[in-house]
PDB file of C-alpha atoms in Angstrom:
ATOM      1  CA  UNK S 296     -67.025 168.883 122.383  1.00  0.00           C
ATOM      2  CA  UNK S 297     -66.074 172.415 120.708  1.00  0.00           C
ATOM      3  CA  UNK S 298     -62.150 172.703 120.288  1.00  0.00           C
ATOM      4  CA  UNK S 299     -63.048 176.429 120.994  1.00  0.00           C
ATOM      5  CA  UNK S 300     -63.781 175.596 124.996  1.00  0.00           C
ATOM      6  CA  UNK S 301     -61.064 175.608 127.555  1.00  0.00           C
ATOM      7  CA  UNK S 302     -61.733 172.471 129.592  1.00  0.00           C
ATOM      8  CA  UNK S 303     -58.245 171.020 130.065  1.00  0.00           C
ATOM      9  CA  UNK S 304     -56.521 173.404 132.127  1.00  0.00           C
ATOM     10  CA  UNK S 305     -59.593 175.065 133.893  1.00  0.00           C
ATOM     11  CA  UNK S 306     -59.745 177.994 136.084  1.00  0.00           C
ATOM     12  CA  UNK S 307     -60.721 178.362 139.868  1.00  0.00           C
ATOM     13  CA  UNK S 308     -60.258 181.510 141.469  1.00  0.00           C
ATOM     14  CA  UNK S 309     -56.842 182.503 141.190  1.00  0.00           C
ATOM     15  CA  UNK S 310     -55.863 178.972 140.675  1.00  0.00           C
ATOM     16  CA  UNK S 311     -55.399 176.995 137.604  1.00  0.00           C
ATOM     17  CA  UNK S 312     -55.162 173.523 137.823  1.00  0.00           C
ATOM     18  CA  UNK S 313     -54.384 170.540 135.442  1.00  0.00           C
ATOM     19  CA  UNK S 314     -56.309 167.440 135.272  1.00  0.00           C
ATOM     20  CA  UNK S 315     -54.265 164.139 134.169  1.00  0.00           C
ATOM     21  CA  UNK S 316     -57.359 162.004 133.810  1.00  0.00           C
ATOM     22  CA  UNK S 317     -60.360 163.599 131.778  1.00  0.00           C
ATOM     23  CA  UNK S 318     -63.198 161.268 133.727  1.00  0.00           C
ATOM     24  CA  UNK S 319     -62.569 164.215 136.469  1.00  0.00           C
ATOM     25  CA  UNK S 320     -63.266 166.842 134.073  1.00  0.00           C
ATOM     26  CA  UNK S 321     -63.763 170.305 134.546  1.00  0.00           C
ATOM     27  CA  UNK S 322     -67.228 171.653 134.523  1.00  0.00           C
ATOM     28  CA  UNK S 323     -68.167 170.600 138.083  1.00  0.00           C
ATOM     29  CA  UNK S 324     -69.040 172.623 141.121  1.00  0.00           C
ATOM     30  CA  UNK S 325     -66.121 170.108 142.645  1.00  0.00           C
ATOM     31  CA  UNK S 326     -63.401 167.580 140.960  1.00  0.00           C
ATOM     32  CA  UNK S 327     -60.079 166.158 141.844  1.00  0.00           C
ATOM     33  CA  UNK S 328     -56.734 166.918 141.402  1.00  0.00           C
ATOM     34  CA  UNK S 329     -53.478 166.965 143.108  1.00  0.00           C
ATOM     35  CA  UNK S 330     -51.619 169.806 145.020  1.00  0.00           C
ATOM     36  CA  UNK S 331     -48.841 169.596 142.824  1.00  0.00           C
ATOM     37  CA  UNK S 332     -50.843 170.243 139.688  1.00  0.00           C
ATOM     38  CA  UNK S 333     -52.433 173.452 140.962  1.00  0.00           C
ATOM     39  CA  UNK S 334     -50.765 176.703 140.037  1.00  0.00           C
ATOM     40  CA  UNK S 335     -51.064 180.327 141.207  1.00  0.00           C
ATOM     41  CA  UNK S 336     -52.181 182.994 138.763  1.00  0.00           C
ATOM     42  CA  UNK S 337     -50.888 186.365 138.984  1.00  0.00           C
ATOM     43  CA  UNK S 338     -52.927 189.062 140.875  1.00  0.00           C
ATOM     44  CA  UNK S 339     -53.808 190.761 138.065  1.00  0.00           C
ATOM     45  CA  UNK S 340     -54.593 188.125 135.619  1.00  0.00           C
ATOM     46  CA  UNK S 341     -58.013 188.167 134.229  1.00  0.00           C
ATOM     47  CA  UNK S 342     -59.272 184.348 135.188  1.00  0.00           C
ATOM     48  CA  UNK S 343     -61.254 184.272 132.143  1.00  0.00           C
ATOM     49  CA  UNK S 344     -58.639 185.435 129.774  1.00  0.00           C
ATOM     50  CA  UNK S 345     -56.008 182.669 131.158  1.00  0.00           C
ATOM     51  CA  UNK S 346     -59.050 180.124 131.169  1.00  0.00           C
ATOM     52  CA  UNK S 347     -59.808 180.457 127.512  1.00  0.00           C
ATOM     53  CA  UNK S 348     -55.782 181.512 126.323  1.00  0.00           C
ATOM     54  CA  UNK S 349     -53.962 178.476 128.567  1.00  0.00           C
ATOM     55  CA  UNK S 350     -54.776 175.719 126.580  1.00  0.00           C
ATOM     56  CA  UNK S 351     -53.629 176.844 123.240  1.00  0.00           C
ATOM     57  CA  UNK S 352     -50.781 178.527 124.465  1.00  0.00           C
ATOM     58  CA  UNK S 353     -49.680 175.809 126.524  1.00  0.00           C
ATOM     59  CA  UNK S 354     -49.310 173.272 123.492  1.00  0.00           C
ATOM     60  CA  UNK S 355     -46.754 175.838 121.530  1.00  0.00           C
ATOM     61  CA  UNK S 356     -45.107 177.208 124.814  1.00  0.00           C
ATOM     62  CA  UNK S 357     -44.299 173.890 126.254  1.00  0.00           C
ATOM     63  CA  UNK S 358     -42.880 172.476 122.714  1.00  0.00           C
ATOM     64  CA  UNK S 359     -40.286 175.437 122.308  1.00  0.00           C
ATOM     65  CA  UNK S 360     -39.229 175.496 125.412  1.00  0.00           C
ATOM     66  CA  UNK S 361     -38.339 172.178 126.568  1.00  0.00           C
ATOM     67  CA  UNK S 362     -38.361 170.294 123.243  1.00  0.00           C
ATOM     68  CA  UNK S 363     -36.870 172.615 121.224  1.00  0.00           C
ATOM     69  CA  UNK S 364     -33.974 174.089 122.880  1.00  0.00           C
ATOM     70  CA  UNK S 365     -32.918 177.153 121.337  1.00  0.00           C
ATOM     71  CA  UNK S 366     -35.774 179.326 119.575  1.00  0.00           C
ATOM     72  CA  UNK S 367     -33.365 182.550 119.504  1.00  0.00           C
ATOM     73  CA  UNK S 368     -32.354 183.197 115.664  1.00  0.00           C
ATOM     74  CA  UNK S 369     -34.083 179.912 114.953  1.00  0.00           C
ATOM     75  CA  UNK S 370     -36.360 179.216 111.653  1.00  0.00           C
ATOM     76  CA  UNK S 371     -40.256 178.196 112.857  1.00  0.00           C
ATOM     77  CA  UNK S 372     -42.526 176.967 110.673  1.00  0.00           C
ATOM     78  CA  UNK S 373     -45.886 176.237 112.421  1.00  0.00           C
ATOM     79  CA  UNK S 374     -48.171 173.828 110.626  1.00  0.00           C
ATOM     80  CA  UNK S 375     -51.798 174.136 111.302  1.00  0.00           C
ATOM     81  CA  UNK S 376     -51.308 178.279 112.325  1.00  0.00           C
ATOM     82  CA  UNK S 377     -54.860 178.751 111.568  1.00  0.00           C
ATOM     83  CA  UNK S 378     -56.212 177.081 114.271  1.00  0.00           C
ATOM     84  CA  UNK S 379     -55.943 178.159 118.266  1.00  0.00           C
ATOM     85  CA  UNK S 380     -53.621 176.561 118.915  1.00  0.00           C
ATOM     86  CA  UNK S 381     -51.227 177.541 115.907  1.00  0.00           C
ATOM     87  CA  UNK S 382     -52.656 180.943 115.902  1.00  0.00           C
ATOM     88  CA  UNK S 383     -50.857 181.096 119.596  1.00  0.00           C
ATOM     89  CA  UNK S 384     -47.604 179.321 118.682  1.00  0.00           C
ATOM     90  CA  UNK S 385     -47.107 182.149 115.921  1.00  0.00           C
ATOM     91  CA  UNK S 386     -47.218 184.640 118.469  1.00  0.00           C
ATOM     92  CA  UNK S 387     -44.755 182.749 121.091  1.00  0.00           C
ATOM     93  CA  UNK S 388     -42.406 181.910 118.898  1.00  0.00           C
ATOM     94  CA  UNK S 389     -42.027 185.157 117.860  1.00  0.00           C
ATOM     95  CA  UNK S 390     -42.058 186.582 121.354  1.00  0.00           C
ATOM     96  CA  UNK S 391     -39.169 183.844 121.718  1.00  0.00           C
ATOM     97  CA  UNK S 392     -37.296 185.561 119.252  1.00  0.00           C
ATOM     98  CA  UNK S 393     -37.316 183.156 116.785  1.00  0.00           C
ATOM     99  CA  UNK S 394     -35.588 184.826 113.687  1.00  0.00           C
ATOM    100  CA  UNK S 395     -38.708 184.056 111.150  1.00  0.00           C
ATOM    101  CA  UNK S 396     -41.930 182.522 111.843  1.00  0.00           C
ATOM    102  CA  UNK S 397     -43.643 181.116 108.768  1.00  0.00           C
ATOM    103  CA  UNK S 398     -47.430 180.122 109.246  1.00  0.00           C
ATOM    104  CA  UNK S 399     -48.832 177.374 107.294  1.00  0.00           C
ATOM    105  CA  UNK S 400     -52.736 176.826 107.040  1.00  0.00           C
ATOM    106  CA  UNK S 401     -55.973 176.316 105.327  1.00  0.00           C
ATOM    107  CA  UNK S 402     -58.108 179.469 106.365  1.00  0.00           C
ATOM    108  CA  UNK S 403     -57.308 182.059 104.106  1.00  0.00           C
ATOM    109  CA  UNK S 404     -58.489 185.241 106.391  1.00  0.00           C
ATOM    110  CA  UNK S 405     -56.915 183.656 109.273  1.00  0.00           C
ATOM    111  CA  UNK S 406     -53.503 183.191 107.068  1.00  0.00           C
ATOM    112  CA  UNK S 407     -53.801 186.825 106.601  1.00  0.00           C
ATOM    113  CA  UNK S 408     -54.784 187.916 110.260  1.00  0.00           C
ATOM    114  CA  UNK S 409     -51.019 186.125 111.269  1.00  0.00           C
ATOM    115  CA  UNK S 410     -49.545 188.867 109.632  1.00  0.00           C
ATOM    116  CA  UNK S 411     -50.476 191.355 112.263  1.00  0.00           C
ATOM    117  CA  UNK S 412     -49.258 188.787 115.135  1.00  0.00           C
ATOM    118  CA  UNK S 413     -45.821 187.904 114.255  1.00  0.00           C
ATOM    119  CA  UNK S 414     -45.613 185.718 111.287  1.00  0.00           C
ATOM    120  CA  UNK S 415     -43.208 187.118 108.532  1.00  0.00           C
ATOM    121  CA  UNK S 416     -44.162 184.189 105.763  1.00  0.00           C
ATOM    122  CA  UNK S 417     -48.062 182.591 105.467  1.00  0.00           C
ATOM    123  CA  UNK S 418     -48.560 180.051 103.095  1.00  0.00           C
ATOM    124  CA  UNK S 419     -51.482 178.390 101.815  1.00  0.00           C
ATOM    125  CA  UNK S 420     -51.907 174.703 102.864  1.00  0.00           C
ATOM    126  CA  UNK S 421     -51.117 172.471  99.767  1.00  0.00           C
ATOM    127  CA  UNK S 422     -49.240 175.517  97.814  1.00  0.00           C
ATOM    128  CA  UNK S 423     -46.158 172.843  97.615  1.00  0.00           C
ATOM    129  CA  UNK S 424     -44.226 175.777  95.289  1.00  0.00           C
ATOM    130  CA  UNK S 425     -44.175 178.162  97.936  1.00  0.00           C
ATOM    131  CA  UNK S 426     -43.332 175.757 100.734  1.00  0.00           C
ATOM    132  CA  UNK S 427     -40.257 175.052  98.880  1.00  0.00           C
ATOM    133  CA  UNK S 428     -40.201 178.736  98.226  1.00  0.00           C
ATOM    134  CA  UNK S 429     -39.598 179.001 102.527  1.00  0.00           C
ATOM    135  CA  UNK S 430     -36.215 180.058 104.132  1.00  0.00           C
ATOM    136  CA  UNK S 431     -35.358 176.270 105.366  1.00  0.00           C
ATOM    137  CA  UNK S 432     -36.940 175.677 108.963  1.00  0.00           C
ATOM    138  CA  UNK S 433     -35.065 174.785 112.213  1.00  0.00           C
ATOM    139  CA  UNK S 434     -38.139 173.860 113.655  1.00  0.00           C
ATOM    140  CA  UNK S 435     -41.707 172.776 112.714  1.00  0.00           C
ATOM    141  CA  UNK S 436     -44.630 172.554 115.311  1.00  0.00           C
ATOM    142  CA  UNK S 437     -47.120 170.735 113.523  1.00  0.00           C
ATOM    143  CA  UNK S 438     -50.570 170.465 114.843  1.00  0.00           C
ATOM    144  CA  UNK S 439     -52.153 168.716 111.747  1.00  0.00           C
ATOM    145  CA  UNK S 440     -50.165 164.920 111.241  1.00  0.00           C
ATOM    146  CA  UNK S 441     -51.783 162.881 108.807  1.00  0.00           C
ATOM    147  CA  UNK S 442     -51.151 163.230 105.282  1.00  0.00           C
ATOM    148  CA  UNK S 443     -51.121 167.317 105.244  1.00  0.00           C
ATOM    149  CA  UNK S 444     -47.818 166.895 107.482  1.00  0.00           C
ATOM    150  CA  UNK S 445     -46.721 163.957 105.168  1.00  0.00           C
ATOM    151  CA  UNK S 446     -46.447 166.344 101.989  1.00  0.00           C
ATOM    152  CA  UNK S 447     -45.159 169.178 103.881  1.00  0.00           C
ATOM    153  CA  UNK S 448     -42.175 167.203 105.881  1.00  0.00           C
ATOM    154  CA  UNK S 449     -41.466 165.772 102.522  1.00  0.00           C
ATOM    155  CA  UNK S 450     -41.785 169.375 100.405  1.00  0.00           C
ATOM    156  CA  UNK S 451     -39.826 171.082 103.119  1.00  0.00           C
ATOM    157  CA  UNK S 452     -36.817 168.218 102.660  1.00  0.00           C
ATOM    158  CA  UNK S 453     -36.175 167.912  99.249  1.00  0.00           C
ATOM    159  CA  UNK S 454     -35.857 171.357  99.086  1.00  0.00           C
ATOM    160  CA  UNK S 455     -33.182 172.038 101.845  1.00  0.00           C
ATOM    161  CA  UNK S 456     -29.688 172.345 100.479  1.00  0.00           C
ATOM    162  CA  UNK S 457     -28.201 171.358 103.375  1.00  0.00           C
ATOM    163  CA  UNK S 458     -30.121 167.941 103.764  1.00  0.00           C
ATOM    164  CA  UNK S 459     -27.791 166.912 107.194  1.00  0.00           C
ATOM    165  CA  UNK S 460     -29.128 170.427 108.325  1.00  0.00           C
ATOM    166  CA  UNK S 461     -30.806 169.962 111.787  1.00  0.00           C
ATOM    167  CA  UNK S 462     -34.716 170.042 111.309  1.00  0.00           C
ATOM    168  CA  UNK S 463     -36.802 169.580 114.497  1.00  0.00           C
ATOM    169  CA  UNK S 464     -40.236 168.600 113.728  1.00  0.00           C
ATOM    170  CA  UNK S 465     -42.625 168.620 116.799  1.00  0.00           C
ATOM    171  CA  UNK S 466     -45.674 166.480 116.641  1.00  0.00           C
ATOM    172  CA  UNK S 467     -48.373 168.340 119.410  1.00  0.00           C
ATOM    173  CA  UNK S 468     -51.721 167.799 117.511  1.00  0.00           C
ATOM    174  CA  UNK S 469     -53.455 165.345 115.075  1.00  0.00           C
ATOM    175  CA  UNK S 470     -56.243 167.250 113.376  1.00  0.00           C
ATOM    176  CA  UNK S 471     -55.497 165.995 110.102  1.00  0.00           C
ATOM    177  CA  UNK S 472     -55.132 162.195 111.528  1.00  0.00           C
ATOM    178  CA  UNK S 473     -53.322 159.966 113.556  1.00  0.00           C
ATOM    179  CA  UNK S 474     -50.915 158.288 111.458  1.00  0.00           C
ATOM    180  CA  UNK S 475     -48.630 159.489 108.915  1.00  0.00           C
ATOM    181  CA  UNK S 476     -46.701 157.584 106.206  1.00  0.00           C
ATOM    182  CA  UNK S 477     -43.045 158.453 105.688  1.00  0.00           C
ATOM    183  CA  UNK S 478     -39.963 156.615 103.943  1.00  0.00           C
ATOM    184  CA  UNK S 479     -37.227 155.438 105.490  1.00  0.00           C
ATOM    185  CA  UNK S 480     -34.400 158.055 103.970  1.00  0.00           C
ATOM    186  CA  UNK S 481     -36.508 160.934 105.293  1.00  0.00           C
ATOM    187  CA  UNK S 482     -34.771 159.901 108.342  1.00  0.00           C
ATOM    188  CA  UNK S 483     -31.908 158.326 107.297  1.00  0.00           C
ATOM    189  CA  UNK S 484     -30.954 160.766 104.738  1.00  0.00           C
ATOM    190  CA  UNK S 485     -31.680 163.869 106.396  1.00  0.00           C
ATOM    191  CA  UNK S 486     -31.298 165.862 109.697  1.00  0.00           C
ATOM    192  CA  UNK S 487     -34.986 165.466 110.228  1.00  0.00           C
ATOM    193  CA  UNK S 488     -35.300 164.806 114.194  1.00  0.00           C
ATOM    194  CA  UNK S 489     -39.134 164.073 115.244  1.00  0.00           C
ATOM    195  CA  UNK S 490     -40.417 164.780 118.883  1.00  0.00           C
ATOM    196  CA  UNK S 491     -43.869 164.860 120.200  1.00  0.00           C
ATOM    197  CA  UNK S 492     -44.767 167.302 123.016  1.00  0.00           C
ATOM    198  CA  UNK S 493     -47.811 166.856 125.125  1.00  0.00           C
ATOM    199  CA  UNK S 494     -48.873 165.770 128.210  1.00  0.00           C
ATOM    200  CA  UNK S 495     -47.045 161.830 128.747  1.00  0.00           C
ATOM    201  CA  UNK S 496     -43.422 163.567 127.117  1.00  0.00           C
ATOM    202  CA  UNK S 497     -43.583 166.377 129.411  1.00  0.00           C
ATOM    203  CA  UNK S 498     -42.987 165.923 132.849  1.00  0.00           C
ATOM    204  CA  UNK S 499     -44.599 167.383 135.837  1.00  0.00           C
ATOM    205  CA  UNK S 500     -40.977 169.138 136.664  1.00  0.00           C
ATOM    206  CA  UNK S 501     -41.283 170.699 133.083  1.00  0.00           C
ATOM    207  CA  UNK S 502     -44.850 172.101 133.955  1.00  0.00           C
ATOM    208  CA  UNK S 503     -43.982 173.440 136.776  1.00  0.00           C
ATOM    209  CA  UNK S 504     -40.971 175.468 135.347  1.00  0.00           C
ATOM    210  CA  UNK S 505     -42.663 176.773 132.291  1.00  0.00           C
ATOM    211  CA  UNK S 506     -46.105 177.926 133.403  1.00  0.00           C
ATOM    212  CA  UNK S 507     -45.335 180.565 136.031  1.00  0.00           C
ATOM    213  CA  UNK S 508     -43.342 182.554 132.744  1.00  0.00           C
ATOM    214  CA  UNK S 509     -47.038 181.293 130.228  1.00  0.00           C
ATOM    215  CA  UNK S 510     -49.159 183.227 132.939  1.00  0.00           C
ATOM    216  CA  UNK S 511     -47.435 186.108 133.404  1.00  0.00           C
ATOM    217  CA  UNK S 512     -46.701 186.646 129.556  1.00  0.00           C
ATOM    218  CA  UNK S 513     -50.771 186.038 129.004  1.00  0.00           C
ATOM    219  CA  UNK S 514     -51.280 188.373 132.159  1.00  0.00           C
ATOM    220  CA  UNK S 515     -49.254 190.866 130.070  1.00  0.00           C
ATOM    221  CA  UNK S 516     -51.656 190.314 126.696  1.00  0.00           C
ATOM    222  CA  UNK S 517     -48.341 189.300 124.593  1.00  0.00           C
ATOM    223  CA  UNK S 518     -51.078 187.009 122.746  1.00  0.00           C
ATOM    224  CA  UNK S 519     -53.986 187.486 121.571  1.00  0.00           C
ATOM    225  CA  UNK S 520     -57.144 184.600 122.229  1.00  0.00           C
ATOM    226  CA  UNK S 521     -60.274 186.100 121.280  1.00  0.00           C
ATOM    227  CA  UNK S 522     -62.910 185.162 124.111  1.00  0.00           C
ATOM    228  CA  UNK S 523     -66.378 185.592 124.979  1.00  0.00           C
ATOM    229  CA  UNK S 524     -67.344 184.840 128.406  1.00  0.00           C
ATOM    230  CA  UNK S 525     -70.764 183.660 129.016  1.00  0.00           C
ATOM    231  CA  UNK S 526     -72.637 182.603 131.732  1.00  0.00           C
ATOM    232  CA  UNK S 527     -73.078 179.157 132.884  1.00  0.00           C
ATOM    233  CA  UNK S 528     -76.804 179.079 132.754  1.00  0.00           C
ATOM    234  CA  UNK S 529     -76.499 179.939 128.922  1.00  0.00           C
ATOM    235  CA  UNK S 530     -74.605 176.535 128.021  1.00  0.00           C
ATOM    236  CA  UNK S 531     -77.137 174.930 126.580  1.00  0.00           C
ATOM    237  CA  UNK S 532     -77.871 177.493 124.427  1.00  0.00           C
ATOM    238  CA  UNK S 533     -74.454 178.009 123.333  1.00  0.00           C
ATOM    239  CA  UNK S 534     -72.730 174.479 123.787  1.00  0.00           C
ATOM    240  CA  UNK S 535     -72.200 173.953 120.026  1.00  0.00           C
ATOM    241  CA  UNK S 536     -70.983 177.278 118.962  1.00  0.00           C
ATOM    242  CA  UNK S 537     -67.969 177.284 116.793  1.00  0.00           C
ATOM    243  CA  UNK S 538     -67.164 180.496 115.821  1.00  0.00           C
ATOM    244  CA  UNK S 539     -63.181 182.116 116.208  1.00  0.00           C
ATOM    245  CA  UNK S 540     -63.746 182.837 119.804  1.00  0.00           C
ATOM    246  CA  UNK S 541     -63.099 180.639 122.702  1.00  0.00           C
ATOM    247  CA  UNK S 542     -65.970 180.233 125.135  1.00  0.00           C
ATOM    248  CA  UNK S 543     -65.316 180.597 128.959  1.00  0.00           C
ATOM    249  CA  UNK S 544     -68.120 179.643 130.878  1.00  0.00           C
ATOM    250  CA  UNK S 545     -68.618 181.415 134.911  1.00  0.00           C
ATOM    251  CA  UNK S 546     -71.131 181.071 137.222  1.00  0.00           C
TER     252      UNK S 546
END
């Protein structure tokens, strides 16, 4: 299935509503969930805007605001900024007043597009020079893991000064792969704290203090999701589609 569709969070109405178990899924005429995972969307939200931006957003928002405490004046370095996902995280943190976003990717006109939305630094994945180059992070949100993250975490270390200096690194995606291979001193050695964020660390109290403030800053177009909306009867036709937009399929 597309990354580009917005299928976990789905849209009904004025309602969004989360769905724990994916057999349920989304693209139904009907499909179960529970009244506590439903949430209002403001009057004036644009369905299909929050339907293709939630997801994305969601994955950033939720990791710097409950995992890692204060963004304010931080350092954010967001690994994998090339992507939705990262694209979005760019844009929060920076709305979050984080003190210096640095974007770190492999798409080279999507490193520079990050520019315009908040990122001060962009840095070519596998450029280990200018990694090093970086102020030192507070915090990384790192959508890649595998062996990308690996080289970075271990780049971004050596080079710190300060190597008790607190570095919170956020694990929310694995598009690069599932494991990661990392010696002991990076964590004994260091002040290298790693987190995940998803849904399992979050709890259902966290969702429902933190989207209420997502939908009204999406509401407000503080980020920007490029989205085509299409109708439903064109899904076959356009079910494999991968371009930079996000597909939202109506009725």
């Amino acid at each position: 299935m597309p990354d580009s569709m917005a299928l976990v969070a789905p849209v009904m109405g004025n309602w969004l509503f989360l769905t724990r178990d994916p057999k349920f899924g989304a693209l139904a005429e009907q499909t179960v969930t529970q009244q506590q995972l439903m949430f209002p969307l403001p009057e004036d939200a644009d369905p299909a805007q929050i339907a293709a931006s939630v997801n994305p957003a969601m994955a950033g928002w939720m990791a710097l605001r409950v995992k890692a405490g204060q963004v304010v004046g931080k350092r954010v370095l967001v690994l994998g900024a090339t992507g939705a996902a990262g694209t979005a995280a760019v844009q929060i943190a920076k709305t979050m007043g984080a003190a210096h976003v640095a974007g770190v990717g492999r798409n080279p006109d999507k490193l520079a597009a990050l520019s315009d939305l908040g990122a001060d630094t962009t840095v070519q994945l596998g450029d280990t020079a200018a990694l090093a180059a970086l102020p030192p992070a507070d915090i990384v949100l790192d959508f890649l893991w595998g062996a990308p993250s690996a080289t970075v975490m271990m780049t971004l270390l050596k080079a710190r000064r300060d190597h008790a200096a607190k570095l919170i690194w956020i694990e929310i995606g694995g598009a690069a792969g599932p494991t990661l291979s990392l010696p002991a001193a990076a964590l004994r050695s260091t002040g290298l704290t790693l987190v995940g964020s998803g849904q399992g660390s979050l709890t259902l109290a966290d969702y429902q203090r933190e989207l209420p403030a997502l939908f009204t800053a999406l509401t407000a177009g503080k980020f920007v999701t490029p989205t085509t909306v299409l109708s439903l009867s064109q899904v076959h036709d356009h079910w494999q589609d991968r371009g930079a937009a996000r597909l939202v399929f109506q009725p």
